[in-house]
Short mmCIF file of C-alpha atoms in Angstrom, two decimals:
data_model
loop_
_atom_site.label_atom_id
_atom_site.label_comp_id
_atom_site.label_asym_id
_atom_site.label_seq_id
_atom_site.Cartn_x
_atom_site.Cartn_y
_atom_site.Cartn_z
CA MET A 206 -14.00 57.56 -75.29
CA ALA A 207 -10.56 59.43 -74.57
CA ALA A 208 -7.51 56.90 -73.58
CA VAL A 209 -4.35 57.57 -72.58
CA ARG A 210 -0.79 55.86 -73.21
CA PRO A 211 -1.55 52.76 -70.51
CA GLY A 212 0.59 52.48 -67.44
CA SER A 213 2.10 49.77 -65.99
CA GLU A 214 3.84 48.29 -62.51
CA HIS A 215 5.75 45.69 -61.77
CA HIS A 216 6.13 44.04 -58.26
CA GLY A 217 8.13 41.35 -56.58
CA ALA A 218 9.97 38.45 -58.81
CA GLY A 219 9.53 35.67 -60.36
CA THR A 220 10.22 36.37 -64.12
CA SER A 221 12.85 37.63 -65.80
CA CYS A 222 12.62 41.79 -66.11
CA ARG A 223 12.60 41.19 -70.06
CA SER A 224 9.73 38.70 -69.72
CA SER A 225 7.34 40.71 -67.67
CA ALA A 226 7.95 43.59 -69.20
CA GLY A 227 7.07 42.61 -72.49
CA LEU A 228 3.96 41.18 -71.02
CA SER A 229 2.96 44.11 -69.25
CA ASP A 230 3.11 45.86 -72.98
CA ARG A 231 1.49 43.89 -74.67
CA LEU A 232 -1.95 43.30 -71.76
CA GLY A 233 -1.56 47.53 -71.48
CA GLU A 234 -1.96 47.36 -75.78
CA ARG A 235 -4.52 44.60 -75.77
CA LEU A 236 -6.93 46.41 -72.80
CA THR A 237 -6.59 49.77 -74.47
CA ALA A 238 -7.82 48.36 -78.01
CA LEU A 239 -10.15 46.22 -76.01
CA ALA A 240 -11.87 49.29 -73.41
CA ARG A 241 -12.18 51.17 -76.44
CA GLN A 242 -14.51 48.55 -78.76
CA HIS A 243 -16.65 47.66 -75.55
CA ARG A 244 -16.94 51.06 -75.17
CA VAL A 245 -15.35 51.06 -71.45
CA PRO A 246 -13.87 54.55 -70.17
CA GLY A 247 -11.75 53.08 -68.19
CA ALA A 248 -9.87 49.89 -66.68
CA GLN A 249 -7.46 48.32 -64.72
CA LEU A 250 -5.92 44.95 -65.25
CA ALA A 251 -3.97 43.05 -62.35
CA VAL A 252 -2.25 39.57 -62.88
CA HIS A 253 -0.19 38.24 -60.34
CA HIS A 254 1.66 34.79 -60.79
CA ARG A 255 4.71 33.07 -58.81
CA GLY A 256 5.47 35.95 -56.80
CA GLU A 257 4.91 39.18 -59.17
CA THR A 258 2.13 41.24 -60.06
CA VAL A 259 2.16 42.94 -63.41
CA THR A 260 -0.68 46.18 -63.33
CA VAL A 261 -2.22 47.79 -66.63
CA GLN A 262 -4.66 50.45 -66.97
CA THR A 263 -6.38 52.73 -69.73
CA GLY A 264 -8.47 55.38 -70.16
CA VAL A 265 -9.68 57.73 -67.75
CA GLU A 266 -12.39 57.51 -64.19
CA HIS A 267 -14.94 59.43 -65.39
CA HIS A 268 -15.71 60.08 -69.72
CA ALA A 269 -16.43 63.16 -69.55
CA GLY A 270 -12.77 64.25 -68.53
CA GLY A 271 -10.46 64.60 -65.60
CA ARG A 272 -7.94 61.91 -64.10
CA PRO A 273 -6.51 59.19 -66.18
CA MET A 274 -6.87 55.82 -64.89
CA SER A 275 -3.99 54.81 -62.86
CA ALA A 276 -3.28 51.63 -60.36
CA SER A 277 -4.77 53.31 -57.15
CA SER A 278 -7.59 54.45 -58.97
CA ARG A 279 -10.63 53.08 -56.39
CA VAL A 280 -13.69 51.28 -58.46
CA PRO A 281 -16.72 50.57 -56.75
CA ILE A 282 -16.68 46.82 -56.73
CA GLY A 283 -20.03 45.81 -56.09
CA SER A 284 -20.57 42.18 -54.97
CA ILE A 285 -16.79 41.17 -54.68
CA THR A 286 -17.39 43.19 -51.08
CA LYS A 287 -19.10 39.84 -50.19
CA ALA A 288 -15.89 38.21 -50.72
CA CYS A 289 -14.14 40.74 -47.92
CA THR A 290 -16.46 40.19 -45.92
CA ALA A 291 -16.82 36.79 -45.89
CA THR A 292 -12.82 36.84 -45.81
CA VAL A 293 -13.02 38.56 -42.27
CA ALA A 294 -16.38 36.45 -40.75
CA MET A 295 -13.45 33.28 -41.87
CA ILE A 296 -11.14 35.05 -40.02
CA LEU A 297 -12.98 35.59 -37.45
CA VAL A 298 -13.93 31.92 -37.39
CA SER A 299 -10.26 30.93 -37.48
CA ASP A 300 -9.53 32.97 -34.15
CA GLY A 301 -12.66 31.31 -31.83
CA ASP A 302 -14.61 34.27 -32.70
CA LEU A 303 -17.26 33.36 -34.50
CA GLU A 304 -19.27 29.68 -34.89
CA LEU A 305 -20.00 28.64 -38.64
CA ASP A 306 -22.76 26.90 -37.48
CA ALA A 307 -24.46 27.99 -34.04
CA PRO A 308 -28.09 29.70 -35.14
CA ILE A 309 -27.34 33.65 -35.45
CA GLY A 310 -30.35 34.09 -33.41
CA ASP A 311 -27.60 33.35 -30.51
CA VAL A 312 -25.33 35.97 -31.42
CA LEU A 313 -28.37 38.92 -32.25
CA PRO A 314 -30.61 39.36 -29.77
CA GLU A 315 -32.24 41.83 -32.39
CA LEU A 316 -33.26 38.26 -34.52
CA ARG A 317 -34.43 35.94 -31.60
CA GLY A 318 -38.51 37.36 -32.28
CA ASN A 319 -37.87 36.59 -35.95
CA ALA A 320 -38.70 33.16 -36.31
CA ALA A 321 -37.51 33.15 -40.34
CA ALA A 322 -34.07 34.36 -39.44
CA ARG A 323 -33.06 33.71 -35.87
CA GLN A 324 -32.25 29.73 -36.62
CA LEU A 325 -30.30 30.71 -39.84
CA THR A 326 -26.23 30.03 -39.37
CA ALA A 327 -23.45 31.60 -40.97
CA ARG A 328 -22.37 28.66 -42.92
CA GLN A 329 -25.66 29.41 -44.75
CA LEU A 330 -25.29 33.03 -44.75
CA LEU A 331 -21.77 32.56 -46.88
CA SER A 332 -23.02 30.20 -48.90
CA HIS A 333 -25.76 31.92 -50.41
CA THR A 334 -27.83 28.56 -48.78
CA SER A 335 -29.74 30.47 -46.21
CA GLY A 336 -33.10 30.63 -48.29
CA LEU A 337 -33.09 34.27 -47.32
CA PRO A 338 -34.90 37.07 -50.74
CA SER A 339 -31.95 38.90 -52.46
CA ASP A 340 -32.95 42.50 -51.29
CA PRO A 341 -34.45 44.32 -48.78
CA GLY A 342 -37.63 46.75 -49.40
CA GLU A 343 -37.05 49.93 -50.64
CA ASP A 344 -38.36 51.50 -47.48
CA ALA A 345 -35.49 49.22 -45.55
CA THR A 346 -33.42 51.58 -43.27
CA SER A 347 -32.38 48.92 -41.12
CA LEU A 348 -31.53 45.15 -41.05
CA ARG A 349 -34.40 44.75 -38.69
CA ARG A 350 -36.86 46.40 -41.33
CA GLY A 351 -35.55 44.46 -44.38
CA LEU A 352 -36.17 41.53 -42.44
CA ASP A 353 -40.16 42.31 -42.07
CA GLY A 354 -42.46 40.47 -43.33
CA ILE A 355 -40.07 37.46 -43.80
CA THR A 356 -41.46 34.44 -42.19
CA PRO A 357 -40.29 30.73 -43.03
CA SER A 358 -43.19 29.98 -45.21
CA THR A 359 -42.21 33.35 -47.29
CA LEU A 360 -38.04 31.68 -47.69
CA VAL A 361 -37.30 31.47 -51.08
CA CYS A 362 -36.25 28.12 -50.52
CA VAL A 363 -35.54 25.29 -47.56
CA PRO A 364 -32.62 26.71 -45.24
CA GLY A 365 -29.61 24.96 -46.28
CA GLU A 366 -30.44 22.67 -49.50
CA GLU A 367 -30.82 25.10 -51.83
CA PHE A 368 -28.56 28.42 -53.61
CA SER A 369 -30.55 31.50 -53.90
CA TYR A 370 -27.86 34.68 -54.18
CA SER A 371 -28.85 36.74 -51.16
CA ASN A 372 -27.67 40.15 -50.67
CA ILE A 373 -29.80 40.29 -46.91
CA GLY A 374 -27.92 37.56 -45.82
CA TYR A 375 -24.58 38.65 -46.67
CA ALA A 376 -26.01 41.80 -44.33
CA LEU A 377 -26.81 39.60 -41.63
CA VAL A 378 -22.99 38.39 -41.81
CA GLY A 379 -22.13 42.22 -42.10
CA ARG A 380 -23.57 42.23 -38.54
CA LEU A 381 -21.87 38.78 -37.02
CA VAL A 382 -18.33 40.62 -37.23
CA GLU A 383 -20.20 44.00 -35.94
CA VAL A 384 -21.46 42.22 -32.91
CA THR A 385 -18.32 39.76 -32.45
CA THR A 386 -15.69 42.73 -32.52
CA GLY A 387 -17.47 45.58 -31.13
CA MET A 388 -16.38 47.63 -33.97
CA SER A 389 -18.48 48.91 -37.28
CA TRP A 390 -18.42 46.94 -40.33
CA ARG A 391 -15.91 49.51 -42.13
CA GLU A 392 -13.81 49.36 -39.14
CA ALA A 393 -13.81 45.54 -38.84
CA VAL A 394 -12.82 45.07 -42.97
CA CYS A 395 -10.27 47.53 -42.36
CA ALA A 396 -8.78 46.15 -39.04
CA ILE A 397 -9.08 43.09 -39.69
CA LEU A 398 -8.43 42.53 -43.67
CA LEU A 399 -7.45 45.79 -45.47
CA ASP A 400 -5.30 47.46 -43.16
CA PRO A 401 -3.03 44.16 -42.42
CA ILE A 402 -2.12 43.97 -46.38
CA GLY A 403 -1.64 47.78 -46.84
CA ILE A 404 -4.82 48.38 -48.97
CA GLU A 405 -6.50 52.02 -48.12
CA PRO A 406 -10.28 51.66 -49.69
CA ALA A 407 -12.94 54.15 -50.48
CA PHE A 408 -16.86 53.63 -49.52
CA ILE A 409 -20.30 53.96 -51.20
CA GLY A 410 -21.98 56.41 -48.90
CA GLY A 411 -21.70 57.45 -45.67
CA PRO A 412 -18.73 58.85 -43.75
CA GLY A 413 -14.92 57.54 -45.30
CA PRO A 414 -12.96 58.45 -48.21
CA ALA A 415 -15.77 57.75 -51.74
CA PRO A 416 -14.70 56.50 -54.32
CA THR A 417 -12.21 57.83 -57.51
CA VAL A 418 -14.18 56.58 -60.39
CA ALA A 419 -17.68 56.90 -61.59
CA GLY A 420 -19.81 54.26 -62.77
CA HIS A 421 -20.95 54.47 -66.50
CA SER A 422 -24.00 53.22 -68.94
CA GLY A 423 -24.29 52.96 -72.31
CA GLY A 424 -22.98 50.88 -75.00
CA SER A 425 -23.65 49.71 -78.20
CA ARG A 426 -26.80 52.04 -79.15
CA SER A 427 -26.66 54.34 -76.80
CA GLY A 428 -24.68 56.98 -75.92
CA VAL A 429 -21.77 56.66 -72.72
CA ARG A 430 -23.08 58.47 -69.37
CA ALA A 431 -21.70 58.70 -66.52
CA VAL A 432 -24.51 56.96 -62.70
CA GLU A 433 -24.58 58.15 -59.77
CA GLN A 434 -23.74 55.34 -57.21
CA VAL A 435 -27.19 54.17 -54.96
CA LEU A 436 -26.32 51.23 -51.94
CA PRO A 437 -28.81 51.35 -49.24
CA PRO A 438 -26.84 51.66 -45.96
CA VAL A 439 -27.60 48.44 -44.90
CA LEU A 440 -26.28 46.87 -47.80
CA ALA A 441 -22.14 47.78 -47.21
CA PRO A 442 -21.16 44.56 -46.54
CA ALA A 443 -22.58 43.02 -49.67
CA GLY A 444 -21.62 45.80 -51.85
CA GLY A 445 -20.03 49.02 -50.50
CA LEU A 446 -16.56 49.17 -51.11
CA ALA A 447 -14.38 50.56 -53.99
CA LEU A 448 -10.82 49.15 -54.72
CA SER A 449 -8.19 49.05 -57.47
CA ALA A 450 -7.54 45.85 -59.46
CA ARG A 451 -4.22 45.66 -57.89
CA ASP A 452 -5.96 45.92 -54.38
CA LEU A 453 -8.02 42.56 -55.17
CA VAL A 454 -4.99 40.81 -56.14
CA ALA A 455 -3.51 41.61 -52.55
CA VAL A 456 -7.12 40.65 -51.37
CA GLY A 457 -6.92 37.51 -53.50
CA ARG A 458 -3.59 36.67 -52.43
CA LEU A 459 -4.68 35.77 -49.27
CA HIS A 460 -6.63 32.70 -50.63
CA LEU A 461 -3.48 31.08 -52.65
CA SER A 462 -1.99 27.71 -51.10
CA GLU A 463 -0.68 29.05 -47.97
CA PRO A 464 -2.84 31.59 -46.46
CA GLU A 465 -1.45 34.60 -44.87
CA LEU A 466 -4.44 35.77 -42.49
CA LEU A 467 -6.69 32.37 -41.92
CA ASP A 468 -5.24 29.43 -40.41
CA PRO A 469 -5.00 26.36 -42.80
CA GLU A 470 -7.93 24.34 -41.62
CA THR A 471 -10.45 26.91 -41.61
CA ALA A 472 -8.75 28.03 -45.32
CA ARG A 473 -9.75 24.20 -46.47
CA GLU A 474 -13.18 24.82 -45.06
CA MET A 475 -13.69 28.32 -46.42
CA HIS A 476 -12.70 26.97 -50.17
CA ARG A 477 -14.62 23.68 -50.00
CA ALA A 478 -17.65 23.12 -52.24
CA VAL A 479 -20.72 23.79 -50.46
CA PRO A 480 -22.93 20.69 -51.51
CA ASP A 481 -26.23 21.10 -53.12
CA ALA A 482 -25.45 24.84 -53.96
CA GLU A 483 -25.96 25.16 -57.60
CA PRO A 484 -25.42 29.08 -58.26
CA PHE A 485 -27.02 28.67 -62.12
CA GLY A 486 -26.33 31.58 -63.96
CA LEU A 487 -22.98 32.96 -61.84
CA ALA A 488 -20.91 30.02 -61.26
CA ASP A 489 -20.50 26.39 -61.36
CA GLY A 490 -20.74 26.16 -57.68
CA TRP A 491 -20.13 28.12 -54.02
CA THR A 492 -18.05 27.77 -51.37
CA LEU A 493 -18.38 29.92 -47.80
CA GLY A 494 -17.73 32.78 -49.75
CA LEU A 495 -16.83 32.65 -52.98
CA ALA A 496 -17.48 31.36 -56.18
CA SER A 497 -15.91 27.93 -57.90
CA PHE A 498 -15.47 28.17 -61.97
CA ARG A 499 -14.49 24.87 -63.36
CA GLY A 500 -11.75 25.14 -65.56
CA LEU A 501 -9.93 22.78 -68.00
CA ASP A 502 -6.78 22.81 -65.81
CA GLY A 503 -8.75 23.17 -62.54
CA ASP A 504 -11.28 24.83 -60.53
CA TRP A 505 -10.08 28.32 -59.69
CA LEU A 506 -12.14 30.64 -57.17
CA GLY A 507 -13.11 34.56 -57.41
CA HIS A 508 -16.18 36.77 -57.35
CA ASP A 509 -17.57 38.88 -59.93
CA GLY A 510 -19.15 42.84 -58.83
CA THR A 511 -21.53 44.86 -60.78
CA ALA A 512 -22.33 48.22 -58.99
CA ASP A 513 -23.94 51.16 -60.62
CA GLY A 514 -22.11 51.36 -64.15
CA THR A 515 -19.33 49.42 -62.96
CA SER A 516 -18.10 45.04 -64.05
CA CYS A 517 -14.89 43.63 -61.47
CA HIS A 518 -13.91 40.35 -62.02
CA LEU A 519 -11.98 38.52 -59.84
CA ARG A 520 -10.39 34.96 -60.18
CA ILE A 521 -8.03 32.70 -57.91
CA ASP A 522 -5.91 29.33 -58.91
CA ARG A 523 -4.84 28.65 -55.68
CA GLU A 524 -2.35 25.65 -56.45
CA GLY A 525 -0.91 27.84 -59.55
CA GLU A 526 -0.32 30.46 -57.42
CA CYS A 527 -2.01 33.43 -59.70
CA VAL A 528 -4.49 35.74 -59.38
CA VAL A 529 -6.23 37.94 -62.02
CA ALA A 530 -8.27 40.90 -61.58
CA LEU A 531 -10.12 43.53 -64.21
CA THR A 532 -12.43 46.36 -62.44
CA THR A 533 -14.04 48.39 -64.93
CA ASN A 534 -16.00 51.64 -65.08
CA ALA A 535 -18.87 50.81 -67.45
CA GLY A 536 -21.82 48.27 -67.39
CA THR A 537 -20.24 46.71 -70.75
CA GLY A 538 -17.08 45.86 -68.53
CA THR A 539 -18.33 42.60 -68.35
CA ALA A 540 -18.33 41.84 -72.44
CA LEU A 541 -14.51 43.34 -71.67
CA TRP A 542 -13.59 40.96 -69.47
CA ARG A 543 -14.92 37.75 -71.54
CA SER A 544 -12.32 39.02 -73.98
CA VAL A 545 -9.67 39.85 -71.32
CA VAL A 546 -9.84 36.31 -70.28
CA ASP A 547 -9.13 35.41 -74.10
CA GLU A 548 -6.09 37.66 -73.92
CA LEU A 549 -5.11 35.86 -71.07
CA ARG A 550 -5.92 32.65 -72.08
CA SER A 551 -3.69 33.20 -74.90
CA GLU A 552 -0.25 34.45 -73.02
CA GLY A 553 -0.73 31.21 -70.89
CA PHE A 554 -2.75 31.82 -68.03
CA PRO A 555 -5.73 29.11 -68.17
CA ILE A 556 -8.41 31.29 -66.48
CA ALA A 557 -11.59 29.75 -65.66
CA ASP A 558 -14.87 31.20 -66.21
CA TYR A 559 -18.54 30.67 -65.84
CA ARG A 560 -20.05 30.79 -69.02
CA ALA A 561 -24.19 30.91 -68.62
CA GLY A 562 -24.91 29.23 -72.13
CA LYS A 563 -23.88 25.80 -70.84
CA ARG A 564 -27.50 24.59 -71.98
CA SER A 565 -28.89 22.56 -74.91
CA ALA A 566 -28.98 24.04 -78.53
CA ASP A 567 -32.35 22.45 -78.79
CA ARG A 568 -34.96 25.07 -78.34
CA VAL A 569 -38.63 23.79 -76.93
CA PRO A 570 -42.22 25.56 -76.77
CA VAL A 571 -42.23 27.47 -73.23
CA PRO A 572 -45.42 25.49 -71.49
CA ALA A 573 -48.38 26.96 -70.34
CA GLU A 574 -47.96 26.93 -66.56
CA TYR A 575 -44.78 28.81 -66.28
CA PHE A 576 -47.00 31.88 -67.47
CA ALA A 577 -47.11 33.16 -64.51
CA ARG A 578 -45.96 35.51 -61.53
CA TYR A 579 -43.02 34.90 -59.27
CA ARG A 580 -41.56 36.78 -56.17
CA ASN A 581 -38.25 37.14 -54.81
CA GLY A 582 -38.42 39.43 -51.53
CA GLY A 583 -39.63 42.80 -53.16
CA VAL A 584 -39.02 41.85 -57.16
CA GLU A 585 -41.86 40.22 -59.03
CA TYR A 586 -40.99 38.17 -62.21
CA SER A 587 -43.56 37.77 -64.46
CA VAL A 588 -43.44 35.54 -67.87
CA GLU A 589 -46.12 36.73 -70.06
CA HIS A 590 -47.29 36.57 -73.94
CA GLY A 591 -45.85 39.93 -75.95
CA THR A 592 -47.93 41.78 -78.49
CA ASP A 593 -46.84 39.65 -81.15
CA GLY A 594 -47.69 36.16 -79.18
CA ALA A 595 -44.22 35.37 -78.60
CA ALA A 596 -43.13 34.95 -74.54
CA SER A 597 -41.58 38.07 -72.99
CA MET A 598 -40.01 38.22 -68.89
CA ALA A 599 -40.63 41.15 -67.25
CA VAL A 600 -38.40 42.09 -63.77
CA ASP A 601 -40.42 44.89 -61.77
CA GLY A 602 -42.26 46.13 -64.84
CA GLU A 603 -39.21 46.41 -67.44
CA VAL A 604 -39.96 43.70 -70.04
CA PHE A 605 -37.59 41.31 -71.83
CA HIS A 606 -38.07 40.67 -74.75
CA GLY A 607 -37.44 37.35 -76.94
CA LEU A 608 -37.78 34.53 -73.91
CA THR A 609 -36.45 31.18 -75.27
CA LEU A 610 -36.62 28.13 -73.80
CA TYR A 611 -34.39 25.33 -74.27
CA ASP A 612 -34.26 21.88 -73.96
CA GLY A 613 -33.32 21.30 -69.87
CA GLY A 614 -35.65 24.65 -68.38
CA ALA A 615 -32.56 26.98 -69.09
CA PHE A 616 -33.51 30.02 -71.18
CA SER A 617 -32.19 33.36 -72.46
CA VAL A 618 -34.26 36.88 -73.14
CA LEU A 619 -33.00 40.09 -76.01
CA ASP A 620 -30.06 42.17 -74.40
CA PRO A 621 -32.01 45.43 -74.46
CA GLU A 622 -28.44 47.15 -76.21
CA SER A 623 -27.49 44.79 -78.40
CA LEU A 624 -30.81 42.71 -79.26
CA THR A 625 -28.90 39.18 -78.75
CA PRO A 626 -29.65 36.05 -76.82
CA ALA A 627 -28.65 36.74 -73.55
CA ASP A 628 -28.85 34.10 -71.56
CA CYS A 629 -31.17 34.58 -68.44
CA GLY A 630 -32.04 31.66 -66.24
CA ARG A 631 -33.51 28.32 -66.08
CA PHE A 632 -37.25 27.18 -65.08
CA LEU A 633 -36.84 24.79 -61.86
CA ARG A 634 -39.35 23.51 -59.54
CA ASP A 635 -40.17 24.34 -56.29
CA ARG A 636 -38.94 21.25 -53.72
CA ARG A 637 -41.45 22.28 -50.98
CA THR A 638 -44.54 22.42 -53.62
CA GLY A 639 -43.66 20.94 -56.84
CA ALA A 640 -45.01 24.30 -58.38
CA PRO A 641 -43.21 26.07 -60.81
CA ALA A 642 -40.21 28.45 -59.98
CA ILE A 643 -37.67 29.98 -61.93
CA GLN A 644 -34.00 30.77 -61.11
CA VAL A 645 -32.33 34.27 -62.44
CA GLY A 646 -29.07 35.28 -61.61
CA GLY A 647 -29.03 33.15 -59.11
CA ARG A 648 -31.64 33.83 -57.35
CA ILE A 649 -34.56 31.92 -56.88
CA ALA A 650 -38.51 33.31 -56.90
CA ARG A 651 -41.64 31.41 -56.22
CA LEU A 652 -44.61 31.40 -57.92
CA ALA A 653 -46.37 34.66 -56.46
CA SER A 654 -49.51 33.91 -54.72
#
């Protein structure tokens, strides 16, 4: 991996120049070492605390050569886009232009013939409690086609009662923004959110600036290689933005104790944890657009995002006036994030982070009834016996070996790169039928018929 001397920038005031320079130097050195350790070609780290932002970066935008990673390099941020889309929607709520609890069929005329979607609300979409599956089918070229075949009986859970992560839900939020404003989602996210705080974004696919940073796959058992960004246009509101870590901090600052674009009442509504939203595998809780992470010194808000070969992370301590963002151009950036969290904690930033391994250490046999096929929209999960008799999980045919069940229902599989146990999901019961179900990456999959 090519590396460059880490750069840094300082903005604002709040600590002495000596202390901020010292922090920048330490973070820059550690980020470079950790990026090399985790085989990440390039990364940016931005830390804002009580009026000052420190930004450091290391490596290159593309592992095969090219420009060094800079403070303004724009990285595909994946699902952190949802936090931006949600913020735009809540600004519209704040302005009285959008209602959280009105049926979306009242706003979107194209849904009035869809019994499954028309009665859903913006609140349910924003909190991933709509019951919609995660993604549209591969042939879905429009939102309407993405909802084809979804009926009240095929929803993955009862709307308003359980959490199941849904990209389709955020495509619908984007559509609400479009109909409410009369602008495209891209125009609205720029005009309402990003332009006012001085951010020039890039977008995955379609017109407009493209990301300057390539994503990369590969890890400890394979070489690093660049990968193409692939995102259906219908899912742009769920994952179509590319921003820098410095940009992400600017977005995060809108959610501190005195928000700039949201009125205080709407901000409190947005930041309040939603009852019954249990995002197992993703976070400790969920609000109207942001994840909630439980820490020793209080809860933090934020979001994680994985695009094709990138891994990005945002954390917000509202009361402590602290925002942290990391962008990386490799799938191994998730492991880098965990190391960065440890480094920042040693610097006195008590970042709250979710580790899915909050499970019993007691292993238990996998009951026979759990060996079955489960479905979330177009994705099929299959729990099956391997050739060695051990349990494994196949996701659309890709097999993950070493499925281990723990007391309480959580399970792990072997990471294909490191061959170490990776917490994957949990078994649970379908609230409507009592039949076995699973939740993987926050997504509920019901027993396939």
